[in-house]
Structures are given as structure tokens and as C-alpha cells.
Short mmCIF file of N, CA and C in Angstrom, two decimals:
data_model
loop_
_atom_site.label_atom_id
_atom_site.label_comp_id
_atom_site.label_asym_id
_atom_site.label_seq_id
_atom_site.Cartn_x
_atom_site.Cartn_y
_atom_site.Cartn_z
N VAL A 1 198.91 41.13 159.65
CA VAL A 1 199.34 39.98 158.88
C VAL A 1 199.01 40.20 157.40
N GLU A 2 197.83 40.73 157.12
CA GLU A 2 197.43 40.93 155.73
C GLU A 2 198.34 41.91 155.01
N ARG A 3 198.69 43.00 155.68
CA ARG A 3 199.54 44.00 155.03
C ARG A 3 200.91 43.43 154.70
N PHE A 4 201.45 42.63 155.61
CA PHE A 4 202.74 41.99 155.33
C PHE A 4 202.61 41.04 154.15
N GLU A 5 201.58 40.22 154.14
CA GLU A 5 201.39 39.26 153.06
C GLU A 5 201.17 39.95 151.72
N GLU A 6 200.55 41.12 151.73
CA GLU A 6 200.30 41.87 150.50
C GLU A 6 201.52 42.68 150.07
N SER A 7 202.52 42.76 150.91
CA SER A 7 203.70 43.58 150.60
C SER A 7 204.65 42.83 149.69
N GLU A 8 205.67 43.53 149.26
CA GLU A 8 206.73 42.96 148.42
C GLU A 8 207.80 42.24 149.23
N PHE A 9 207.66 42.24 150.55
CA PHE A 9 208.70 41.70 151.44
C PHE A 9 208.47 40.23 151.77
N ASP A 10 209.58 39.51 151.89
CA ASP A 10 209.55 38.13 152.38
C ASP A 10 209.94 38.08 153.85
N ASP A 11 210.69 39.07 154.28
CA ASP A 11 211.21 39.15 155.64
C ASP A 11 210.33 40.09 156.46
N ARG A 12 209.69 39.57 157.49
CA ARG A 12 208.78 40.38 158.30
C ARG A 12 209.51 41.53 159.01
N PHE A 13 210.75 41.29 159.47
CA PHE A 13 211.52 42.36 160.12
C PHE A 13 211.79 43.51 159.14
N ALA A 14 212.18 43.18 157.93
CA ALA A 14 212.46 44.21 156.93
C ALA A 14 211.18 44.98 156.58
N TRP A 15 210.07 44.26 156.48
CA TRP A 15 208.79 44.92 156.19
C TRP A 15 208.43 45.89 157.31
N ARG A 16 208.51 45.41 158.54
CA ARG A 16 208.16 46.24 159.69
C ARG A 16 209.04 47.48 159.75
N SER A 17 210.32 47.31 159.51
CA SER A 17 211.24 48.44 159.50
C SER A 17 210.88 49.45 158.42
N SER A 18 210.48 48.96 157.25
CA SER A 18 210.10 49.87 156.17
C SER A 18 208.85 50.67 156.54
N VAL A 19 207.91 50.03 157.23
CA VAL A 19 206.70 50.72 157.67
C VAL A 19 207.05 51.82 158.68
N VAL A 20 207.88 51.50 159.65
CA VAL A 20 208.29 52.48 160.67
C VAL A 20 209.05 53.64 160.02
N THR A 21 210.00 53.31 159.15
CA THR A 21 210.81 54.34 158.50
C THR A 21 209.95 55.24 157.62
N GLU A 22 209.02 54.67 156.88
CA GLU A 22 208.13 55.47 156.04
C GLU A 22 207.26 56.39 156.89
N PHE A 23 206.77 55.89 158.01
CA PHE A 23 205.97 56.71 158.92
C PHE A 23 206.79 57.90 159.43
N VAL A 24 207.99 57.65 159.89
CA VAL A 24 208.84 58.73 160.41
C VAL A 24 209.19 59.71 159.29
N SER A 25 209.42 59.20 158.10
CA SER A 25 209.69 60.06 156.94
C SER A 25 208.51 61.00 156.68
N GLU A 26 207.29 60.46 156.73
CA GLU A 26 206.09 61.29 156.54
C GLU A 26 205.97 62.35 157.64
N VAL A 27 206.24 61.97 158.86
CA VAL A 27 206.19 62.93 159.97
C VAL A 27 207.22 64.03 159.76
N ALA A 28 208.43 63.65 159.36
CA ALA A 28 209.50 64.63 159.16
C ALA A 28 209.12 65.67 158.11
N ARG A 29 208.40 65.25 157.09
CA ARG A 29 207.97 66.20 156.05
C ARG A 29 206.94 67.20 156.58
N ARG A 30 206.23 66.83 157.62
CA ARG A 30 205.16 67.68 158.15
C ARG A 30 205.58 68.54 159.33
N VAL A 31 206.72 68.25 159.90
CA VAL A 31 207.17 68.96 161.10
C VAL A 31 208.09 70.12 160.71
N ASP A 32 207.72 71.30 161.19
CA ASP A 32 208.62 72.44 161.03
C ASP A 32 209.59 72.42 162.20
N GLY A 33 210.84 72.60 161.93
CA GLY A 33 211.83 72.59 163.01
C GLY A 33 212.43 71.21 163.20
N ASP A 34 213.09 71.05 164.33
CA ASP A 34 213.80 69.80 164.61
C ASP A 34 212.83 68.68 165.00
N LEU A 35 213.20 67.47 164.62
CA LEU A 35 212.42 66.29 164.95
C LEU A 35 213.27 65.35 165.79
N SER A 36 212.78 65.03 166.97
CA SER A 36 213.45 64.08 167.87
C SER A 36 212.66 62.79 167.90
N LEU A 37 213.37 61.68 168.01
CA LEU A 37 212.73 60.37 168.09
C LEU A 37 213.23 59.67 169.34
N THR A 38 212.30 59.29 170.21
CA THR A 38 212.64 58.61 171.45
C THR A 38 212.80 57.12 171.19
N LEU A 39 213.85 56.55 171.75
CA LEU A 39 214.16 55.13 171.58
C LEU A 39 214.00 54.39 172.90
N HIS A 40 213.68 53.10 172.81
CA HIS A 40 213.74 52.25 174.00
C HIS A 40 215.20 52.21 174.44
N PRO A 41 215.47 52.18 175.73
CA PRO A 41 216.86 52.20 176.20
C PRO A 41 217.55 50.84 176.07
N ASP A 42 217.71 50.38 174.84
CA ASP A 42 218.33 49.08 174.58
C ASP A 42 219.25 49.17 173.36
N PRO A 43 220.54 49.48 173.57
CA PRO A 43 221.45 49.62 172.44
C PRO A 43 222.01 48.31 171.91
N TYR A 44 221.64 47.18 172.49
CA TYR A 44 222.22 45.91 172.07
C TYR A 44 221.92 45.69 170.59
N PRO A 45 222.93 45.36 169.78
CA PRO A 45 222.75 45.23 168.33
C PRO A 45 221.57 44.32 167.96
N GLY A 46 220.70 44.85 167.12
CA GLY A 46 219.58 44.09 166.61
C GLY A 46 218.31 44.16 167.43
N HIS A 47 218.39 44.54 168.69
CA HIS A 47 217.20 44.53 169.55
C HIS A 47 216.14 45.52 169.09
N LEU A 48 216.50 46.76 168.83
CA LEU A 48 215.50 47.75 168.40
C LEU A 48 214.88 47.36 167.06
N TYR A 49 215.69 46.83 166.18
CA TYR A 49 215.21 46.41 164.86
C TYR A 49 214.23 45.25 164.99
N GLU A 50 214.60 44.24 165.76
CA GLU A 50 213.75 43.06 165.89
C GLU A 50 212.52 43.30 166.75
N ARG A 51 212.64 44.09 167.78
CA ARG A 51 211.51 44.32 168.69
C ARG A 51 210.55 45.37 168.19
N SER A 52 211.07 46.40 167.52
CA SER A 52 210.23 47.55 167.18
C SER A 52 210.30 47.98 165.72
N GLY A 53 211.11 47.33 164.92
CA GLY A 53 211.23 47.74 163.52
C GLY A 53 212.04 49.00 163.35
N ILE A 54 212.90 49.30 164.31
CA ILE A 54 213.68 50.54 164.28
C ILE A 54 215.05 50.27 163.67
N ASP A 55 215.26 50.84 162.49
CA ASP A 55 216.54 50.78 161.80
C ASP A 55 217.20 52.14 162.00
N LEU A 56 218.15 52.20 162.91
CA LEU A 56 218.75 53.48 163.30
C LEU A 56 219.35 54.23 162.12
N ALA A 57 220.06 53.53 161.25
CA ALA A 57 220.70 54.20 160.11
C ALA A 57 219.66 54.81 159.18
N SER A 58 218.58 54.09 158.91
CA SER A 58 217.53 54.61 158.04
C SER A 58 216.80 55.78 158.68
N LEU A 59 216.51 55.66 159.95
CA LEU A 59 215.78 56.73 160.64
C LEU A 59 216.63 57.98 160.83
N ALA A 60 217.94 57.81 160.94
CA ALA A 60 218.83 58.96 161.12
C ALA A 60 218.73 59.94 159.95
N GLU A 61 218.32 59.46 158.80
CA GLU A 61 218.15 60.33 157.63
C GLU A 61 216.95 61.26 157.78
N HIS A 62 216.05 60.96 158.72
CA HIS A 62 214.79 61.70 158.85
C HIS A 62 214.64 62.47 160.16
N VAL A 63 215.50 62.20 161.13
CA VAL A 63 215.37 62.87 162.43
C VAL A 63 216.62 63.69 162.72
N ASP A 64 216.44 64.68 163.59
CA ASP A 64 217.57 65.53 163.97
C ASP A 64 218.32 65.00 165.17
N GLU A 65 217.65 64.22 166.00
CA GLU A 65 218.32 63.61 167.14
C GLU A 65 217.50 62.44 167.65
N PHE A 66 218.20 61.54 168.31
CA PHE A 66 217.55 60.44 169.02
C PHE A 66 217.59 60.77 170.51
N VAL A 67 216.50 60.50 171.20
CA VAL A 67 216.41 60.73 172.64
C VAL A 67 216.25 59.37 173.33
N VAL A 68 217.08 59.13 174.33
CA VAL A 68 217.01 57.89 175.10
C VAL A 68 216.71 58.23 176.55
N PRO A 69 215.53 57.85 177.05
CA PRO A 69 215.23 58.08 178.46
C PRO A 69 215.93 57.03 179.32
N LEU A 70 216.76 57.49 180.23
CA LEU A 70 217.46 56.60 181.16
C LEU A 70 217.04 57.00 182.57
N TYR A 71 215.91 56.45 182.99
CA TYR A 71 215.27 56.87 184.24
C TYR A 71 215.68 56.00 185.42
N ASP A 72 215.84 56.66 186.55
CA ASP A 72 216.07 56.00 187.82
C ASP A 72 215.38 56.87 188.87
N THR A 73 215.02 56.30 189.98
CA THR A 73 214.37 57.08 191.03
C THR A 73 215.36 57.61 192.06
N ALA A 74 216.66 57.37 191.83
CA ALA A 74 217.66 57.87 192.78
C ALA A 74 218.99 58.22 192.12
N TYR A 75 219.40 57.51 191.09
CA TYR A 75 220.73 57.66 190.48
C TYR A 75 221.83 57.50 191.53
N GLY A 76 221.62 56.58 192.47
CA GLY A 76 222.63 56.31 193.49
C GLY A 76 223.89 55.70 192.90
N THR A 77 223.73 54.91 191.87
CA THR A 77 224.86 54.39 191.09
C THR A 77 224.59 54.74 189.64
N THR A 78 225.65 54.92 188.89
CA THR A 78 225.46 55.35 187.49
C THR A 78 226.20 54.48 186.48
N TYR A 79 226.77 53.36 186.93
CA TYR A 79 227.50 52.50 185.98
C TYR A 79 226.57 52.03 184.86
N TRP A 80 225.32 51.72 185.18
CA TRP A 80 224.36 51.26 184.18
C TRP A 80 224.03 52.38 183.20
N LEU A 81 223.91 53.62 183.71
CA LEU A 81 223.64 54.77 182.86
C LEU A 81 224.79 54.96 181.87
N GLU A 82 226.02 54.85 182.38
CA GLU A 82 227.19 54.98 181.51
C GLU A 82 227.22 53.88 180.47
N SER A 83 226.91 52.65 180.85
CA SER A 83 226.91 51.53 179.91
C SER A 83 225.91 51.74 178.79
N LEU A 84 224.69 52.16 179.14
CA LEU A 84 223.67 52.36 178.12
C LEU A 84 223.97 53.57 177.24
N ALA A 85 224.38 54.68 177.84
CA ALA A 85 224.71 55.88 177.05
C ALA A 85 225.88 55.59 176.12
N SER A 86 226.88 54.91 176.62
CA SER A 86 228.03 54.54 175.80
C SER A 86 227.62 53.61 174.66
N GLY A 87 226.74 52.67 174.96
CA GLY A 87 226.26 51.75 173.93
C GLY A 87 225.55 52.48 172.81
N PHE A 88 224.71 53.46 173.15
CA PHE A 88 224.04 54.23 172.11
C PHE A 88 225.02 55.11 171.35
N ARG A 89 226.00 55.69 172.04
CA ARG A 89 226.99 56.51 171.34
C ARG A 89 227.73 55.66 170.31
N ASP A 90 228.00 54.40 170.65
CA ASP A 90 228.71 53.50 169.73
C ASP A 90 227.90 53.15 168.49
N VAL A 91 226.58 53.03 168.62
CA VAL A 91 225.77 52.58 167.47
C VAL A 91 225.14 53.71 166.68
N LEU A 92 225.18 54.94 167.19
CA LEU A 92 224.55 56.05 166.50
C LEU A 92 225.57 56.94 165.79
N ASP A 93 225.25 57.28 164.56
CA ASP A 93 226.02 58.28 163.83
C ASP A 93 225.23 59.58 163.77
N ALA A 94 224.32 59.75 164.69
CA ALA A 94 223.44 60.92 164.73
C ALA A 94 223.49 61.52 166.14
N PRO A 95 223.03 62.75 166.29
CA PRO A 95 223.01 63.36 167.61
C PRO A 95 222.18 62.53 168.60
N LEU A 96 222.68 62.47 169.83
CA LEU A 96 222.06 61.70 170.90
C LEU A 96 221.76 62.61 172.08
N ALA A 97 220.54 62.54 172.58
CA ALA A 97 220.17 63.22 173.83
C ALA A 97 219.77 62.15 174.83
N VAL A 98 220.25 62.28 176.06
CA VAL A 98 219.86 61.39 177.14
C VAL A 98 218.92 62.17 178.04
N GLU A 99 217.76 61.57 178.33
CA GLU A 99 216.79 62.20 179.22
C GLU A 99 216.86 61.54 180.59
N LEU A 100 217.01 62.36 181.62
CA LEU A 100 217.08 61.88 182.99
C LEU A 100 215.79 62.23 183.73
N TYR A 101 215.40 61.39 184.63
CA TYR A 101 214.21 61.58 185.47
C TYR A 101 214.61 62.50 186.63
N ALA A 102 213.89 63.60 186.81
CA ALA A 102 214.31 64.59 187.80
C ALA A 102 213.38 64.71 189.01
N VAL A 103 212.39 63.84 189.14
CA VAL A 103 211.42 63.96 190.23
C VAL A 103 211.99 63.41 191.53
N ASP A 104 212.05 64.25 192.54
CA ASP A 104 212.48 63.85 193.89
C ASP A 104 213.85 63.16 193.91
N ILE A 105 214.74 63.59 193.04
CA ILE A 105 216.10 63.05 193.00
C ILE A 105 217.00 64.00 193.78
N GLU A 106 217.88 63.47 194.62
CA GLU A 106 218.87 64.31 195.30
C GLU A 106 219.68 65.06 194.24
N ILE A 107 219.86 66.35 194.45
CA ILE A 107 220.53 67.18 193.44
C ILE A 107 221.93 66.68 193.14
N ASP A 108 222.69 66.29 194.15
CA ASP A 108 224.05 65.77 193.91
C ASP A 108 224.01 64.56 192.99
N ASN A 109 223.07 63.66 193.21
CA ASN A 109 222.95 62.46 192.37
C ASN A 109 222.53 62.82 190.95
N LEU A 110 221.60 63.76 190.83
CA LEU A 110 221.14 64.18 189.51
C LEU A 110 222.25 64.87 188.74
N VAL A 111 223.02 65.70 189.42
CA VAL A 111 224.16 66.37 188.78
C VAL A 111 225.19 65.34 188.32
N HIS A 112 225.49 64.36 189.17
CA HIS A 112 226.45 63.32 188.77
C HIS A 112 225.93 62.53 187.57
N ALA A 113 224.66 62.17 187.58
CA ALA A 113 224.07 61.45 186.45
C ALA A 113 224.16 62.28 185.17
N ALA A 114 223.93 63.58 185.29
CA ALA A 114 224.02 64.47 184.12
C ALA A 114 225.45 64.53 183.60
N GLU A 115 226.42 64.56 184.49
CA GLU A 115 227.83 64.57 184.06
C GLU A 115 228.19 63.28 183.35
N VAL A 116 227.71 62.15 183.86
CA VAL A 116 227.97 60.86 183.21
C VAL A 116 227.33 60.84 181.83
N ALA A 117 226.06 61.22 181.74
CA ALA A 117 225.36 61.22 180.46
C ALA A 117 226.00 62.18 179.46
N ASP A 118 226.45 63.33 179.96
CA ASP A 118 227.05 64.34 179.09
C ASP A 118 228.33 63.86 178.42
N ALA A 119 229.00 62.89 179.01
CA ALA A 119 230.22 62.35 178.40
C ALA A 119 229.93 61.62 177.10
N TYR A 120 228.69 61.19 176.90
CA TYR A 120 228.34 60.40 175.72
C TYR A 120 227.28 61.06 174.84
N ALA A 121 226.51 61.96 175.40
CA ALA A 121 225.39 62.56 174.67
C ALA A 121 225.71 63.97 174.20
N ASN A 122 225.04 64.37 173.13
CA ASN A 122 225.15 65.75 172.67
C ASN A 122 224.36 66.69 173.59
N ASP A 123 223.27 66.17 174.15
CA ASP A 123 222.43 66.95 175.05
C ASP A 123 221.96 66.06 176.20
N VAL A 124 221.74 66.68 177.35
CA VAL A 124 221.14 66.00 178.49
C VAL A 124 219.85 66.75 178.81
N LEU A 125 218.75 66.02 178.87
CA LEU A 125 217.44 66.59 179.14
C LEU A 125 216.97 66.11 180.52
N PHE A 126 216.19 66.95 181.19
CA PHE A 126 215.63 66.59 182.49
C PHE A 126 214.12 66.52 182.35
N GLY A 127 213.54 65.43 182.83
CA GLY A 127 212.10 65.26 182.68
C GLY A 127 211.33 65.37 183.98
N TYR A 128 210.17 66.01 183.89
CA TYR A 128 209.09 65.95 184.88
C TYR A 128 209.18 66.84 186.10
N ASP A 129 210.29 67.42 186.44
CA ASP A 129 210.34 68.27 187.64
C ASP A 129 211.21 69.48 187.35
N ALA A 130 210.57 70.58 187.01
CA ALA A 130 211.31 71.78 186.60
C ALA A 130 212.19 72.32 187.72
N SER A 131 211.73 72.27 188.96
CA SER A 131 212.54 72.84 190.04
C SER A 131 213.83 72.04 190.26
N ASN A 132 213.75 70.73 190.24
CA ASN A 132 214.97 69.91 190.36
C ASN A 132 215.87 70.10 189.15
N ALA A 133 215.26 70.17 187.98
CA ALA A 133 216.05 70.38 186.77
C ALA A 133 216.78 71.71 186.83
N GLN A 134 216.10 72.77 187.25
CA GLN A 134 216.73 74.08 187.36
C GLN A 134 217.86 74.06 188.37
N ALA A 135 217.65 73.40 189.49
CA ALA A 135 218.71 73.31 190.51
C ALA A 135 219.93 72.58 189.97
N ALA A 136 219.71 71.51 189.24
CA ALA A 136 220.83 70.75 188.66
C ALA A 136 221.56 71.59 187.62
N ILE A 137 220.82 72.30 186.80
CA ILE A 137 221.44 73.14 185.77
C ILE A 137 222.25 74.26 186.41
N ARG A 138 221.70 74.89 187.46
CA ARG A 138 222.46 75.94 188.16
C ARG A 138 223.74 75.38 188.76
N ARG A 139 223.66 74.20 189.35
CA ARG A 139 224.85 73.58 189.95
C ARG A 139 225.88 73.26 188.87
N LEU A 140 225.44 72.69 187.77
CA LEU A 140 226.37 72.36 186.68
C LEU A 140 227.02 73.62 186.13
N ASP A 141 226.22 74.68 185.99
CA ASP A 141 226.75 75.95 185.48
C ASP A 141 227.77 76.53 186.46
N ALA A 142 227.47 76.48 187.74
CA ALA A 142 228.40 77.01 188.75
C ALA A 142 229.70 76.22 188.78
N GLU A 143 229.61 74.91 188.65
CA GLU A 143 230.81 74.08 188.67
C GLU A 143 231.68 74.29 187.43
N ALA A 144 231.07 74.73 186.34
CA ALA A 144 231.82 74.94 185.10
C ALA A 144 232.54 76.28 185.07
N ARG A 145 232.18 77.19 185.96
CA ARG A 145 232.78 78.53 185.97
C ARG A 145 234.05 78.56 186.79
N GLU A 146 234.95 79.44 186.37
CA GLU A 146 236.15 79.70 187.15
C GLU A 146 235.74 80.59 188.33
N GLY A 147 236.12 80.21 189.49
CA GLY A 147 235.79 81.00 190.67
C GLY A 147 236.86 82.04 190.95
N GLU A 148 236.49 83.04 191.70
CA GLU A 148 237.44 84.05 192.13
C GLU A 148 237.41 84.13 193.64
N SER A 149 238.57 84.27 194.22
CA SER A 149 238.67 84.41 195.68
C SER A 149 239.07 85.83 196.02
N TYR A 150 238.49 86.35 197.06
CA TYR A 150 238.80 87.69 197.52
C TYR A 150 239.19 87.60 199.00
N GLY A 151 240.24 88.31 199.33
CA GLY A 151 240.59 88.38 200.73
C GLY A 151 241.84 87.74 201.14
#
């Protein structure tokens, strides 16, 4: 409260956003290489700004990509994943990566979720289970190749 009152701002949301943006700017100056910023999975206009002080346009000047974790324990349905990924694609003018949860997920479901996310994201990341992630990547790679038949 004191820092806000001592600031030049009258609007608490604007002040909070300036603090977050300045922090990310400082981090960007200290990081060698690419800088990714993870966002809460809520693309609804104004929510990130009001809840967390995140101004996407201002932060895009300091980061190389935004990462949105869209976790499910099964990915049995993906309409919600598509809605959220599409929502972020609509509001971001910066690279977007969608992170999927890969622990104990059926490979077919994980592959389908990756295909859905890939339609909207620049990158799809797999979290927490390297063996499932590798299996999904191998399957996606195999499906992308032209096959040859012999015989």
C-alpha cells in the first residue's frame, strides 16, 4: 500500500502493471538467450491485467515468448484446450507456446492434444514425463512423414 501511495500513479492497476513490467524488463537485461514468461491460462480480456498486473503488449517488448500451461490428467476432450489456446492466439502479438501435462496420459490423447495446441501455438511443450513426451513426439514425427509401401 505504501509503495502505491508513494508512486506517481492514481490507478492501482496501472501501478501494479508498471511494477510487473519493470521487473520483467530488469530480468530480460540479465538473461542471456531467450526469455519465456508463463501466464495464467486465462485469455479473457482484462483478467491478467486486473488479477496479476500483466499487460501483454508491454511485456511482449521484453520476452521472446509467452508460455501457457494447459494441463489435464487425461485430455479425453480437447474443446476447452482449443478455446483457451485460440483465445491466447487472438490476444497475443508475440510467440505463444502451449505446455501440456504428460504424466500418465494415454499417448493417443496426448498426441491429439498436441495437434490441437499446435494449430494455435508456435511451440508445444510437454511437462513432467520425458518418456511420455518422447513417445508423443515420435508418434507426431511418424504421422508427419510420407510412408512407403513395399510389396
